[in-house]
Short mmCIF file of C-alpha atoms in Angstrom, two decimals:
data_model
loop_
_atom_site.label_atom_id
_atom_site.label_comp_id
_atom_site.label_asym_id
_atom_site.label_seq_id
_atom_site.Cartn_x
_atom_site.Cartn_y
_atom_site.Cartn_z
CA UNK A 1 57.61 123.82 74.70
CA UNK A 2 56.14 122.24 77.97
CA UNK A 3 53.64 119.65 78.68
CA UNK A 4 50.85 122.31 79.55
CA UNK A 5 51.45 124.12 75.93
CA UNK A 6 51.45 121.08 74.20
CA UNK A 7 48.50 119.95 75.99
CA UNK A 8 46.75 123.13 75.34
CA UNK A 9 47.46 123.21 71.36
CA UNK A 10 46.40 119.97 71.08
CA UNK A 11 43.05 119.92 72.36
CA UNK A 12 43.12 123.63 70.07
CA UNK A 13 43.06 120.89 67.08
CA UNK A 14 40.89 118.28 68.62
CA UNK A 15 37.95 120.76 69.28
CA UNK A 16 38.12 122.30 66.04
CA UNK A 17 35.81 121.78 63.15
CA UNK A 18 38.40 119.29 61.44
CA UNK A 19 37.94 116.89 64.68
CA UNK A 20 40.88 114.95 63.59
CA UNK A 21 40.95 111.17 65.29
CA UNK A 22 42.15 111.34 69.39
CA UNK A 23 44.21 108.23 68.33
CA UNK A 24 46.57 110.24 66.29
CA UNK A 25 47.80 112.10 69.24
CA UNK A 26 47.20 109.22 71.96
CA UNK A 27 51.04 108.48 72.90
CA UNK A 28 51.60 112.59 73.82
CA UNK A 29 54.18 114.88 74.08
CA UNK A 30 57.27 112.64 74.49
CA UNK A 31 56.17 110.97 71.16
CA UNK A 32 58.04 112.47 67.99
CA UNK A 33 55.22 111.27 65.88
CA UNK A 34 52.76 113.35 67.74
CA UNK A 35 54.70 116.31 67.59
CA UNK A 36 55.39 116.11 64.26
CA UNK A 37 51.47 115.42 63.74
CA UNK A 38 50.58 118.19 65.64
CA UNK A 39 52.52 120.88 63.87
CA UNK A 40 51.01 119.29 60.68
CA UNK A 41 48.01 120.85 61.96
CA UNK A 42 48.96 124.03 63.13
CA UNK A 43 50.30 125.75 60.27
CA UNK A 44 46.88 125.79 58.76
CA UNK A 45 45.52 128.61 57.97
CA UNK A 46 42.60 127.84 60.51
CA UNK A 47 45.15 127.74 63.33
CA UNK A 48 47.76 130.15 62.00
CA UNK A 49 50.43 129.07 64.77
CA UNK A 50 53.05 128.70 62.36
CA UNK A 51 55.77 129.61 65.19
CA UNK A 52 54.36 126.51 67.35
CA UNK A 53 54.84 124.21 64.60
CA UNK A 54 58.45 125.74 63.70
CA UNK A 55 59.23 124.31 67.63
CA UNK A 56 57.76 121.32 67.47
CA UNK A 57 59.21 120.14 63.90
CA UNK A 58 62.52 121.09 65.15
CA UNK A 59 62.09 118.57 68.31
CA UNK A 60 61.85 116.18 65.58
CA UNK A 61 65.12 116.11 63.35
CA UNK A 62 66.78 114.15 65.55
CA UNK A 63 64.46 111.80 66.73
CA UNK A 64 65.30 107.84 65.44
CA UNK A 65 63.44 105.64 63.10
CA UNK A 66 62.56 102.31 62.56
CA UNK A 67 65.21 101.62 59.67
CA UNK A 68 62.75 98.39 58.86
CA UNK A 69 59.48 100.38 58.73
CA UNK A 70 58.60 102.52 56.03
CA UNK A 71 55.77 104.06 57.32
CA UNK A 72 57.85 105.21 60.49
CA UNK A 73 60.72 106.58 58.12
CA UNK A 74 57.93 108.31 55.51
CA UNK A 75 57.04 110.00 58.76
CA UNK A 76 59.87 111.74 59.27
CA UNK A 77 60.84 113.04 55.60
CA UNK A 78 57.41 114.06 55.92
CA UNK A 79 58.28 116.08 58.62
CA UNK A 80 61.25 117.65 57.36
CA UNK A 81 59.63 117.85 54.20
CA UNK A 82 56.86 120.53 55.59
CA UNK A 83 59.61 122.19 57.72
CA UNK A 84 60.93 123.02 55.24
CA UNK A 85 57.92 124.43 53.19
CA UNK A 86 57.27 126.25 55.90
CA UNK A 87 60.61 127.91 56.66
CA UNK A 88 60.49 128.25 51.98
CA UNK A 89 57.69 130.64 52.58
CA UNK A 90 59.21 132.54 55.41
CA UNK A 91 61.93 133.21 53.24
CA UNK A 92 64.33 131.40 55.35
CA UNK A 93 65.53 129.42 52.31
CA UNK A 94 69.12 128.30 53.69
CA UNK A 95 67.01 126.54 56.87
CA UNK A 96 64.73 125.36 53.87
CA UNK A 97 67.58 124.08 51.83
CA UNK A 98 69.02 122.56 54.81
CA UNK A 99 65.86 120.45 55.88
CA UNK A 100 64.93 119.23 52.30
CA UNK A 101 68.35 117.89 52.22
CA UNK A 102 67.96 115.92 55.07
CA UNK A 103 64.45 114.71 53.63
CA UNK A 104 66.22 113.50 50.53
CA UNK A 105 69.13 111.78 52.27
CA UNK A 106 66.50 110.28 55.09
CA UNK A 107 64.23 108.95 52.17
CA UNK A 108 67.08 107.65 49.49
CA UNK A 109 68.82 105.67 52.66
CA UNK A 110 66.45 103.45 52.28
CA UNK A 111 64.79 101.08 49.05
CA UNK A 112 61.23 101.37 50.25
CA UNK A 113 58.37 102.56 47.92
CA UNK A 114 56.45 104.83 49.97
CA UNK A 115 52.85 105.50 50.17
CA UNK A 116 52.99 108.94 50.22
CA UNK A 117 56.37 110.76 49.69
CA UNK A 118 58.00 110.90 46.27
CA UNK A 119 61.34 111.14 46.12
CA UNK A 120 61.23 113.33 42.59
CA UNK A 121 59.31 115.83 44.73
CA UNK A 122 61.43 116.14 47.61
CA UNK A 123 64.08 116.82 44.98
CA UNK A 124 61.31 119.69 43.45
CA UNK A 125 61.25 121.11 46.65
CA UNK A 126 64.96 121.69 46.74
CA UNK A 127 65.15 122.78 42.84
CA UNK A 128 62.19 125.48 43.99
CA UNK A 129 64.59 126.57 46.74
CA UNK A 130 67.73 126.47 44.53
CA UNK A 131 65.37 128.73 42.37
CA UNK A 132 64.68 130.96 44.24
CA UNK A 133 68.06 131.39 45.56
CA UNK A 134 68.47 132.17 41.65
CA UNK A 135 70.99 129.53 41.19
CA UNK A 136 68.82 127.55 37.99
CA UNK A 137 72.50 126.34 36.49
CA UNK A 138 72.80 124.20 39.43
CA UNK A 139 69.15 123.17 39.10
CA UNK A 140 69.68 122.48 35.63
CA UNK A 141 73.12 120.32 35.59
CA UNK A 142 70.85 118.31 39.10
CA UNK A 143 67.94 117.55 36.63
CA UNK A 144 70.38 116.54 33.46
CA UNK A 145 72.09 114.29 35.95
CA UNK A 146 68.85 112.85 36.94
CA UNK A 147 67.97 112.20 33.23
CA UNK A 148 71.43 110.43 32.50
CA UNK A 149 70.67 108.28 35.55
CA UNK A 150 67.43 107.08 35.09
CA UNK A 151 66.37 107.50 31.30
CA UNK A 152 67.61 103.98 30.16
CA UNK A 153 65.75 102.51 33.42
CA UNK A 154 63.44 99.58 31.60
CA UNK A 155 60.55 101.21 33.93
CA UNK A 156 58.01 103.58 32.62
CA UNK A 157 56.53 105.74 35.95
CA UNK A 158 59.83 107.52 37.45
CA UNK A 159 58.81 110.48 40.04
CA UNK A 160 62.52 111.92 39.30
CA UNK A 161 62.07 112.20 35.61
CA UNK A 162 58.66 113.69 36.09
CA UNK A 163 59.39 116.59 38.29
CA UNK A 164 63.04 117.04 36.29
CA UNK A 165 61.36 117.59 33.03
CA UNK A 166 58.46 119.50 35.08
CA UNK A 167 61.15 121.81 36.33
CA UNK A 168 61.96 122.46 33.24
CA UNK A 169 59.23 123.07 31.64
CA UNK A 170 58.57 126.10 34.58
CA UNK A 171 61.93 127.56 33.84
CA UNK A 172 60.58 127.69 30.03
CA UNK A 173 57.38 128.91 31.15
CA UNK A 174 58.77 132.04 33.45
CA UNK A 175 60.67 133.25 30.06
CA UNK A 176 57.60 132.91 27.87
CA UNK A 177 59.06 130.05 25.95
CA UNK A 178 55.57 128.11 25.23
CA UNK A 179 57.32 125.81 22.88
CA UNK A 180 60.06 124.65 25.41
CA UNK A 181 56.99 124.40 28.19
CA UNK A 182 55.10 122.02 25.86
CA UNK A 183 57.89 119.72 24.74
CA UNK A 184 59.20 119.44 28.44
CA UNK A 185 55.59 118.60 29.59
CA UNK A 186 55.16 115.63 27.37
CA UNK A 187 57.98 113.92 28.50
CA UNK A 188 57.34 115.11 32.05
CA UNK A 189 53.86 113.13 31.54
CA UNK A 190 55.44 110.31 29.66
CA UNK A 191 57.05 108.83 33.07
CA UNK A 192 53.63 109.59 35.00
CA UNK A 193 50.75 106.83 34.89
CA UNK A 194 48.29 109.51 33.58
CA UNK A 195 44.53 108.45 33.60
CA UNK A 196 42.98 108.55 29.97
CA UNK A 197 40.30 110.83 31.32
CA UNK A 198 43.18 113.74 32.17
CA UNK A 199 45.23 112.79 29.09
CA UNK A 200 42.55 113.93 26.33
CA UNK A 201 42.48 117.44 28.35
CA UNK A 202 46.34 117.53 28.69
CA UNK A 203 46.88 116.49 24.84
CA UNK A 204 44.24 119.23 24.31
CA UNK A 205 46.06 121.62 26.16
CA UNK A 206 49.36 120.94 25.16
CA UNK A 207 47.92 121.77 21.37
CA UNK A 208 47.83 125.02 21.87
CA UNK A 209 49.29 127.44 19.22
CA UNK A 210 49.25 130.89 21.59
CA UNK A 211 52.28 131.82 22.90
CA UNK A 212 51.08 132.16 26.56
CA UNK A 213 53.53 129.72 28.08
CA UNK A 214 52.38 130.68 31.91
CA UNK A 215 48.65 130.12 30.91
CA UNK A 216 49.51 126.65 29.05
CA UNK A 217 51.71 125.36 32.09
CA UNK A 218 49.10 126.53 34.53
CA UNK A 219 46.46 124.53 32.51
CA UNK A 220 48.57 121.77 32.78
CA UNK A 221 49.24 121.39 36.53
CA UNK A 222 45.25 121.54 36.64
CA UNK A 223 44.47 118.85 34.35
CA UNK A 224 47.49 117.06 36.06
CA UNK A 225 45.95 113.95 38.57
CA UNK A 226 47.57 114.62 41.91
CA UNK A 227 51.07 112.99 41.49
CA UNK A 228 50.82 110.98 45.07
CA UNK A 229 47.31 109.46 44.15
CA UNK A 230 49.10 107.51 41.11
CA UNK A 231 51.29 104.23 41.07
CA UNK A 232 55.26 104.95 40.33
CA UNK A 233 57.80 102.95 40.22
CA UNK A 234 60.63 104.93 41.69
#
């Protein structure tokens, strides 16, 4: 992509009904942050510029980050995560796995508690790709490793364990095991700072006595607050 193409795509986004702040793109094509931000917009349905977005995301892969700035690290992690998601949805599972692995590696090289990125969610993205590759035995082993590593910590809100147990619940639901689905989700939610108003709804859903595990799982997810909006210890 050349500078002219980048300029045209930037104005496509700026002139859209979304009207993002001009400051997001002020530093132009040479700044990897700007290229990543533009890519995040271009994959949206109103633009449908996936190929251009992937090209911009790929241009970020070798970019250096400020090792002392959590926001800088987080922005690159998010770009790698989003690239992985786009490729996963396009059926390019090997590439998607490679980039989510890179996102995990970068996020876990540092001890920062990020504002939006959850380490557990990154692992969940990896597990979803592995599941699509029919490697659920590997996923189960990795989830058990996370439970063994973090289950005895004297802290309560652990994203690794929320997403680990949630993945086990998803597997149970896919196999129509309602009791196991509910049991795994109760464990998952015990590691999340769920507001009381949500918890009351969730407890009602998890008191279901029917065997429709996929429906139960779907309703639990709908009643669960957005994880990135909550407080986490890790």
